[in-house]
CSV table of C-alpha atoms in Angstrom, one decimal:
chain,number,residue,atom,x,y,z
A,1,MET,CA,-9.7,7.9,-17.0
A,2,PRO,CA,-9.3,10.6,-19.7
A,3,ARG,CA,-9.1,9.1,-23.2
A,4,SER,CA,-5.8,10.9,-23.9
A,5,LEU,CA,-4.1,9.2,-21.0
A,6,ALA,CA,-5.2,5.7,-22.0
A,7,ARG,CA,-4.1,6.4,-25.6
A,8,ARG,CA,-0.6,7.7,-24.5
A,9,SER,CA,-0.2,4.5,-22.4
A,10,LEU,CA,-0.9,2.4,-25.5
A,11,LEU,CA,1.4,4.4,-27.7
A,12,GLY,CA,4.1,4.2,-25.1
A,13,ALA,CA,3.8,0.5,-24.9
A,14,ALA,CA,4.2,0.1,-28.6
A,15,ALA,CA,7.3,2.4,-28.7
A,16,ALA,CA,9.0,0.3,-26.0
A,17,ALA,CA,8.0,-3.2,-27.1
A,18,GLY,CA,9.9,-5.8,-25.2
A,19,ALA,CA,10.6,-3.7,-22.2
A,20,ALA,CA,10.1,-5.3,-18.8
A,21,ALA,CA,7.7,-2.6,-17.6
A,22,LEU,CA,6.2,0.6,-19.1
A,23,ALA,CA,5.5,4.0,-17.6
A,24,ALA,CA,3.7,6.4,-19.9
A,25,PRO,CA,3.8,9.9,-18.5
A,26,LEU,CA,1.5,12.5,-20.1
A,27,GLY,CA,3.5,14.5,-22.5
A,28,GLY,CA,6.5,12.2,-22.1
A,29,VAL,CA,7.9,9.1,-23.7
A,30,ALA,CA,7.6,5.6,-22.2
A,31,HIS,CA,10.8,4.1,-21.0
A,32,ALA,CA,11.9,0.6,-20.1
A,33,ALA,CA,12.2,-0.1,-16.4
A,34,GLY,CA,15.4,-1.6,-15.1
A,35,ALA,CA,17.6,-0.5,-18.0
A,36,GLY,CA,21.2,-0.8,-16.8
A,37,ALA,CA,20.1,-1.8,-13.3
A,38,ARG,CA,22.5,-4.1,-11.4
A,39,TRP,CA,20.0,-5.2,-8.8
A,40,PRO,CA,17.2,-7.7,-9.6
A,41,THR,CA,14.0,-6.0,-10.8
A,42,GLY,CA,12.0,-8.8,-9.1
A,43,PHE,CA,12.4,-11.7,-6.8
A,44,ALA,CA,10.5,-14.8,-5.6
A,45,LEU,CA,8.8,-15.2,-2.3
A,46,PRO,CA,8.3,-18.4,-0.4
A,47,ALA,CA,5.8,-20.7,-2.0
A,48,GLY,CA,2.3,-20.3,-0.5
A,49,PHE,CA,3.3,-17.0,1.2
A,50,GLN,CA,0.2,-15.0,0.0
A,51,PRO,CA,1.7,-11.5,0.1
A,52,GLU,CA,-0.4,-8.4,0.4
A,53,GLY,CA,1.5,-5.5,2.0
A,54,ILE,CA,5.1,-4.2,1.5
A,55,THR,CA,7.2,-1.6,3.3
A,56,ILE,CA,10.8,-0.4,2.7
A,57,GLY,CA,12.7,1.9,5.1
A,58,HIS,CA,16.0,3.8,4.6
A,59,SER,CA,17.9,0.6,4.1
A,60,PRO,CA,17.6,-1.6,1.0
A,61,TYR,CA,15.3,-4.3,2.5
A,62,ALA,CA,11.7,-5.0,1.8
A,63,TYR,CA,9.3,-6.4,4.5
A,64,LEU,CA,6.2,-8.2,3.3
A,65,GLY,CA,3.2,-9.5,5.2
A,66,SER,CA,1.4,-12.8,4.6
A,67,LEU,CA,-2.3,-13.3,4.4
A,68,ALA,CA,-1.9,-17.0,5.1
A,69,ASP,CA,-0.7,-16.9,8.7
A,70,GLY,CA,0.5,-13.3,9.5
A,71,ALA,CA,4.2,-14.1,8.9
A,72,VAL,CA,6.6,-11.3,7.9
A,73,TYR,CA,9.3,-11.8,5.3
A,74,ARG,CA,12.5,-9.7,5.0
A,75,ALA,CA,14.2,-9.5,1.6
A,76,SER,CA,17.4,-7.9,0.4
A,77,LEU,CA,16.7,-5.6,-2.6
A,78,ALA,CA,20.3,-6.1,-3.7
A,79,THR,CA,20.1,-9.9,-4.0
A,80,GLY,CA,16.4,-10.8,-3.8
A,81,GLU,CA,17.3,-13.3,-1.0
A,82,GLY,CA,15.4,-13.2,2.2
A,83,ARG,CA,13.9,-15.1,5.2
A,84,ILE,CA,10.9,-15.2,7.5
A,85,ILE,CA,11.6,-13.0,10.5
A,86,SER,CA,8.3,-13.6,12.2
A,87,THR,CA,6.2,-16.7,11.9
A,88,GLY,CA,3.0,-14.9,12.6
A,89,PRO,CA,0.0,-15.9,14.7
A,90,GLY,CA,-0.9,-18.9,12.5
A,91,ALA,CA,-3.6,-20.0,10.1
A,92,GLY,CA,-6.7,-17.8,10.2
A,93,HIS,CA,-4.7,-14.7,11.0
A,94,SER,CA,-2.9,-12.4,8.6
A,95,THR,CA,-0.7,-9.4,8.1
A,96,VAL,CA,-2.2,-7.2,5.5
A,97,GLY,CA,-0.7,-3.7,5.3
A,98,LEU,CA,2.5,-2.9,7.2
A,99,LYS,CA,4.9,0.0,7.7
A,100,ILE,CA,8.4,0.3,9.1
A,101,ASP,CA,9.2,3.4,11.2
A,102,ARG,CA,11.9,6.0,10.4
A,103,ALA,CA,14.3,4.5,12.9
A,104,GLU,CA,13.8,1.1,11.3
A,105,ARG,CA,13.2,-0.3,14.8
A,106,ARG,CA,9.5,-1.2,14.6
A,107,LEU,CA,7.0,-2.7,12.2
A,108,PHE,CA,3.4,-1.8,12.5
A,109,LEU,CA,1.2,-4.6,11.2
A,110,ALA,CA,-2.5,-4.5,10.2
A,111,GLY,CA,-4.0,-7.8,11.3
A,112,GLY,CA,-6.9,-8.2,8.8
A,113,TRP,CA,-9.8,-10.4,9.8
A,114,GLY,CA,-8.0,-11.1,13.1
A,115,ARG,CA,-9.2,-7.6,14.2
A,116,ALA,CA,-5.7,-6.9,15.5
A,117,ILE,CA,-2.9,-4.4,15.3
A,118,ARG,CA,0.6,-5.7,16.1
A,119,VAL,CA,3.9,-3.9,16.6
A,120,ALA,CA,7.0,-6.0,16.0
A,121,ASP,CA,10.7,-5.6,16.3
A,122,ALA,CA,12.0,-5.0,12.7
A,123,ARG,CA,15.2,-7.0,13.2
A,124,SER,CA,14.0,-10.0,15.2
A,125,GLY,CA,10.3,-10.1,14.3
A,126,THR,CA,9.4,-10.3,18.0
A,127,VAL,CA,5.9,-9.0,18.7
A,128,LEU,CA,6.2,-6.1,21.1
A,129,GLU,CA,2.5,-5.1,21.2
A,130,ASN,CA,-0.6,-7.0,20.2
A,131,PHE,CA,-4.0,-5.2,20.3
A,132,THR,CA,-6.9,-7.5,19.6
A,133,GLY,CA,-10.7,-7.4,19.5
A,134,LEU,CA,-10.9,-4.2,17.4
A,135,GLY,CA,-14.0,-3.0,15.7
A,136,ALA,CA,-17.0,-5.3,15.1
A,137,ALA,CA,-17.3,-9.0,14.2
A,138,ASN,CA,-16.7,-8.3,10.5
A,139,THR,CA,-13.9,-5.9,11.0
A,140,MET,CA,-10.9,-6.1,8.7
A,141,VAL,CA,-7.8,-4.0,9.7
A,142,ASN,CA,-6.4,-3.4,6.3
A,143,ASP,CA,-3.7,-0.8,5.8
A,144,VAL,CA,-1.5,1.5,7.9
A,145,VAL,CA,0.4,4.8,7.5
A,146,LEU,CA,2.7,6.4,10.1
A,147,THR,CA,2.7,10.1,11.0
A,148,PRO,CA,5.0,11.7,13.7
A,149,GLU,CA,2.3,11.4,16.2
A,150,ALA,CA,0.4,8.2,15.4
A,151,ALA,CA,0.0,5.1,13.3
A,152,TRP,CA,-3.4,5.1,11.4
A,153,PHE,CA,-5.1,2.0,10.3
A,154,THR,CA,-8.1,1.5,7.9
A,155,ASP,CA,-11.1,-0.8,8.6
A,156,SER,CA,-12.4,-2.1,5.3
A,157,PHE,CA,-15.9,-3.0,6.7
A,158,GLN,CA,-16.6,-0.3,9.2
A,159,PRO,CA,-16.7,3.5,8.6
A,160,GLN,CA,-13.8,4.2,10.9
A,161,LEU,CA,-10.1,4.4,11.3
A,162,TYR,CA,-7.9,3.3,14.2
A,163,ARG,CA,-5.3,5.7,15.7
A,164,LEU,CA,-2.4,4.3,17.7
A,165,ALA,CA,-0.6,7.2,19.4
A,166,LEU,CA,3.2,7.2,19.4
A,167,ASP,CA,5.7,8.9,21.7
A,168,ARG,CA,8.8,10.9,20.5
A,169,SER,CA,10.7,7.7,20.1
A,170,GLY,CA,8.0,6.2,17.9
A,171,ALA,CA,6.8,3.7,20.5
A,172,PRO,CA,3.1,3.1,21.0
A,173,VAL,CA,1.3,4.9,23.8
A,174,GLY,CA,-1.8,3.2,25.1
A,175,ALA,CA,-4.3,1.3,23.0
A,176,PRO,CA,-5.7,2.1,19.5
A,177,VAL,CA,-8.6,4.7,19.5
A,178,THR,CA,-11.5,4.4,17.1
A,179,VAL,CA,-12.1,7.5,14.9
A,180,PRO,CA,-15.5,7.4,13.1
A,181,LEU,CA,-15.6,8.7,9.5
A,182,GLY,CA,-18.1,11.3,8.4
A,183,GLY,CA,-18.6,14.1,5.9
A,184,ASP,CA,-18.4,12.8,2.3
A,185,TRP,CA,-17.6,9.2,3.5
A,186,VAL,CA,-20.1,6.7,2.1
A,187,GLN,CA,-19.8,3.2,3.5
A,188,GLY,CA,-20.6,0.4,1.0
A,189,PRO,CA,-22.5,-2.8,1.8
A,190,ASP,CA,-19.3,-4.7,2.0
A,191,PHE,CA,-15.6,-3.9,1.4
A,192,THR,CA,-15.0,-0.1,1.3
A,193,ALA,CA,-11.9,1.4,2.8
A,194,ASN,CA,-8.5,0.3,1.5
A,195,GLY,CA,-5.1,2.0,1.2
A,196,ILE,CA,-4.1,5.0,3.4
A,197,GLU,CA,-1.4,7.8,3.0
A,198,ARG,CA,-0.7,11.3,4.2
A,199,THR,CA,-1.3,14.5,2.1
A,200,PRO,CA,1.8,16.1,0.7
A,201,ASP,CA,1.6,18.9,3.4
A,202,GLY,CA,1.2,16.2,6.1
A,203,CYS,CA,-1.9,17.9,7.5
A,204,ALA,CA,-4.4,15.2,6.6
A,205,LEU,CA,-4.9,11.6,5.6
A,206,LEU,CA,-5.8,10.1,2.2
A,207,VAL,CA,-7.9,6.9,2.1
A,208,VAL,CA,-9.3,4.9,-0.8
A,209,ASN,CA,-13.0,4.5,-0.8
A,210,THR,CA,-13.9,1.7,-3.4
A,211,HIS,CA,-17.6,2.4,-3.1
A,212,LEU,CA,-17.9,6.2,-3.3
A,213,ASP,CA,-18.8,7.3,-6.9
A,214,GLY,CA,-17.4,4.1,-8.5
A,215,GLY,CA,-14.1,4.3,-6.6
A,216,ALA,CA,-12.7,7.6,-5.1
A,217,LEU,CA,-9.9,9.1,-3.0
A,218,THR,CA,-11.0,10.8,0.2
A,219,ARG,CA,-9.1,13.3,2.3
A,220,ILE,CA,-9.7,12.7,6.0
A,221,ASP,CA,-9.3,15.4,8.7
A,222,PRO,CA,-7.4,13.5,11.5
A,223,ALA,CA,-8.9,15.6,14.2
A,224,THR,CA,-12.6,15.0,13.3
A,225,GLY,CA,-12.7,12.0,10.9
A,226,ALA,CA,-14.5,14.3,8.4
A,227,ALA,CA,-14.0,13.0,4.8
A,228,ARG,CA,-13.9,15.1,1.7
A,229,ARG,CA,-13.8,13.6,-1.8
A,230,VAL,CA,-10.5,14.5,-3.6
A,231,ASP,CA,-11.1,15.9,-7.1
A,232,LEU,CA,-9.1,13.6,-9.4
A,233,GLY,CA,-10.5,15.2,-12.6
A,234,GLY,CA,-12.6,12.2,-13.6
A,235,LEU,CA,-10.2,9.4,-12.6
A,236,LYS,CA,-12.0,6.5,-11.0
A,237,ILE,CA,-10.2,4.0,-8.7
A,238,PRO,CA,-12.6,1.1,-8.3
A,239,ARG,CA,-9.8,-1.3,-7.6
A,240,GLY,CA,-7.7,1.2,-5.6
A,241,ASP,CA,-5.5,-0.7,-3.0
A,242,GLY,CA,-2.1,0.5,-1.8
A,243,LEU,CA,-1.1,4.2,-1.9
A,244,LEU,CA,2.4,5.5,-2.1
A,245,LEU,CA,3.2,9.2,-1.9
A,246,LEU,CA,6.6,10.4,-3.3
A,247,GLY,CA,6.7,14.2,-3.1
A,248,ARG,CA,3.4,15.2,-4.6
A,249,ASN,CA,3.1,12.2,-6.8
A,250,LEU,CA,0.6,9.6,-5.4
A,251,TYR,CA,0.9,6.1,-6.8
A,252,VAL,CA,-2.5,4.3,-6.7
A,253,VAL,CA,-2.2,0.6,-7.1
A,254,GLN,CA,-5.3,-0.7,-8.8
A,255,GLN,CA,-4.8,-4.4,-8.1
A,256,ALA,CA,-7.2,-6.4,-10.2
A,257,LEU,CA,-6.8,-3.9,-13.1
A,258,ASN,CA,-3.0,-4.7,-13.1
A,259,GLN,CA,-2.1,-1.0,-13.2
A,260,ILE,CA,-0.7,1.9,-11.2
A,261,ASP,CA,-2.3,5.3,-11.7
A,262,VAL,CA,0.0,8.2,-10.8
A,263,VAL,CA,-1.7,11.4,-9.6
A,264,ARG,CA,-0.1,14.8,-9.1
A,265,LEU,CA,-1.6,16.3,-6.0
A,266,ASN,CA,-1.8,19.8,-4.8
A,267,PRO,CA,0.0,20.3,-1.4
A,268,SER,CA,-3.2,20.0,0.7
A,269,GLY,CA,-4.4,16.9,-1.2
A,270,THR,CA,-7.8,18.3,-2.1
A,271,ARG,CA,-7.3,17.7,-5.8
A,272,GLY,CA,-5.1,15.9,-8.2
A,273,THR,CA,-4.3,15.3,-11.9
A,274,ALA,CA,-3.6,11.9,-13.5
A,275,VAL,CA,-0.2,12.2,-15.0
A,276,ALA,CA,0.7,8.5,-15.8
A,277,ARG,CA,-0.4,5.0,-15.9
A,278,ILE,CA,2.1,2.2,-15.3
A,279,THR,CA,1.3,-1.3,-16.7
A,280,ASP,CA,3.2,-4.5,-17.2
A,281,PRO,CA,1.1,-7.3,-18.7
A,282,GLU,CA,3.9,-9.8,-18.5
A,283,ARG,CA,4.8,-9.3,-14.8
A,284,PHE,CA,1.8,-7.7,-13.0
A,285,ARG,CA,-0.3,-10.5,-11.5
A,286,ILE,CA,-2.6,-8.4,-9.3
A,287,PRO,CA,-0.1,-6.3,-7.4
A,288,THR,CA,-1.6,-4.8,-4.3
A,289,THR,CA,0.7,-2.4,-2.6
A,290,ALA,CA,3.8,-0.4,-3.3
A,291,ALA,CA,7.0,0.8,-1.6
A,292,ALA,CA,10.0,2.8,-3.0
A,293,TRP,CA,13.8,2.4,-3.0
A,294,GLY,CA,16.0,4.6,-5.1
A,295,ASP,CA,14.3,5.2,-8.4
A,296,ARG,CA,12.2,2.1,-8.3
A,297,ILE,CA,8.7,1.0,-7.0
A,298,TYR,CA,8.4,-2.5,-5.6
A,299,LEU,CA,5.1,-4.4,-5.6
A,300,PRO,CA,4.0,-7.8,-4.4
A,301,ASN,CA,1.9,-9.9,-6.7
A,302,ALA,CA,-1.0,-11.1,-4.6
A,303,ARG,CA,-2.5,-13.4,-7.4
A,304,PHE,CA,-6.1,-13.0,-6.1
A,305,ASP,CA,-7.3,-14.7,-9.3
A,306,VAL,CA,-6.0,-18.1,-8.2
A,307,GLU,CA,-7.0,-20.4,-5.3
A,308,PRO,CA,-4.0,-20.3,-2.9
A,309,GLN,CA,-2.2,-23.6,-2.4
A,310,PRO,CA,0.9,-24.4,-0.3
A,311,ASP,CA,2.9,-24.5,-3.5
A,312,THR,CA,1.5,-21.4,-5.2
A,313,ALA,CA,4.3,-19.2,-6.5
A,314,TYR,CA,4.4,-15.6,-5.5
A,315,ASP,CA,6.9,-12.8,-6.2
A,316,VAL,CA,7.7,-9.1,-6.0
A,317,VAL,CA,8.3,-7.0,-9.1
A,318,SER,CA,9.6,-3.5,-9.6
A,319,VAL,CA,9.1,-0.7,-12.0
A,320,GLU,CA,10.8,2.7,-12.5
A,321,GLN,CA,9.3,5.8,-10.8
A,322,VAL,CA,7.6,8.3,-13.1
């Protein structure tokens, strides 16, 4: 991280002492998140839920997946109230990343260590498709992004992606296909791939590689699986987790660092410039992923620093967009 960026974040924090969250753009002034907001800037999740992924569609509802048993929780952003809409496969299974389609009809769920990809009805939570036995014995299906033609999933322990083809209505066609990664991709000895997004021009995929050069962003050609390291001007993302693209601004959630690095990408996603760092020492408790509604970014706190118990408290917090 450039020294000037870290310094501006510190100065911004001092200027806005007492604010709920701070976003310090380069060349700008930090501002308090939630000023004048009528909706809650955070809300509680069920005790012991163990959240990891979050997705929000066109309607003001957040969907969150549970690492504990694969359950899916739906919450109103207007009130913070919600309910479990899918009980999940049970203990030993999980829902890690998840995305809702544009029609808000289907949820695409990454099944983690269960080596599964599930598709569920977004209203009832009913599982419509369940693809199991993916990858190898140590496969972890981690995160997902939707394109007009396919749902793409990362595998954190294998150098490959999974492509689930979609028809014009957004329904799955056939079974997931494995796409090996090559080019600049370097597979670490353990956990490597994490979050996934599209490039601003929609022509390629962006995937976090936590092993490459101390943590890097890679651009993946969806036709070949060839990876190219994205030039971020020296920014490292060793704890890069969820990715969220808004226009050309890519929000990189660096979970254990309790920060979000915002990168301004060129249209093809081959290079980017760090423009802001969002931190909130009072409310960030290892946020993992991000989704947007209005002018706010919502993040679940995974609390990976504590041993999960049935009564462990979890929540979702929000900050203003940069």
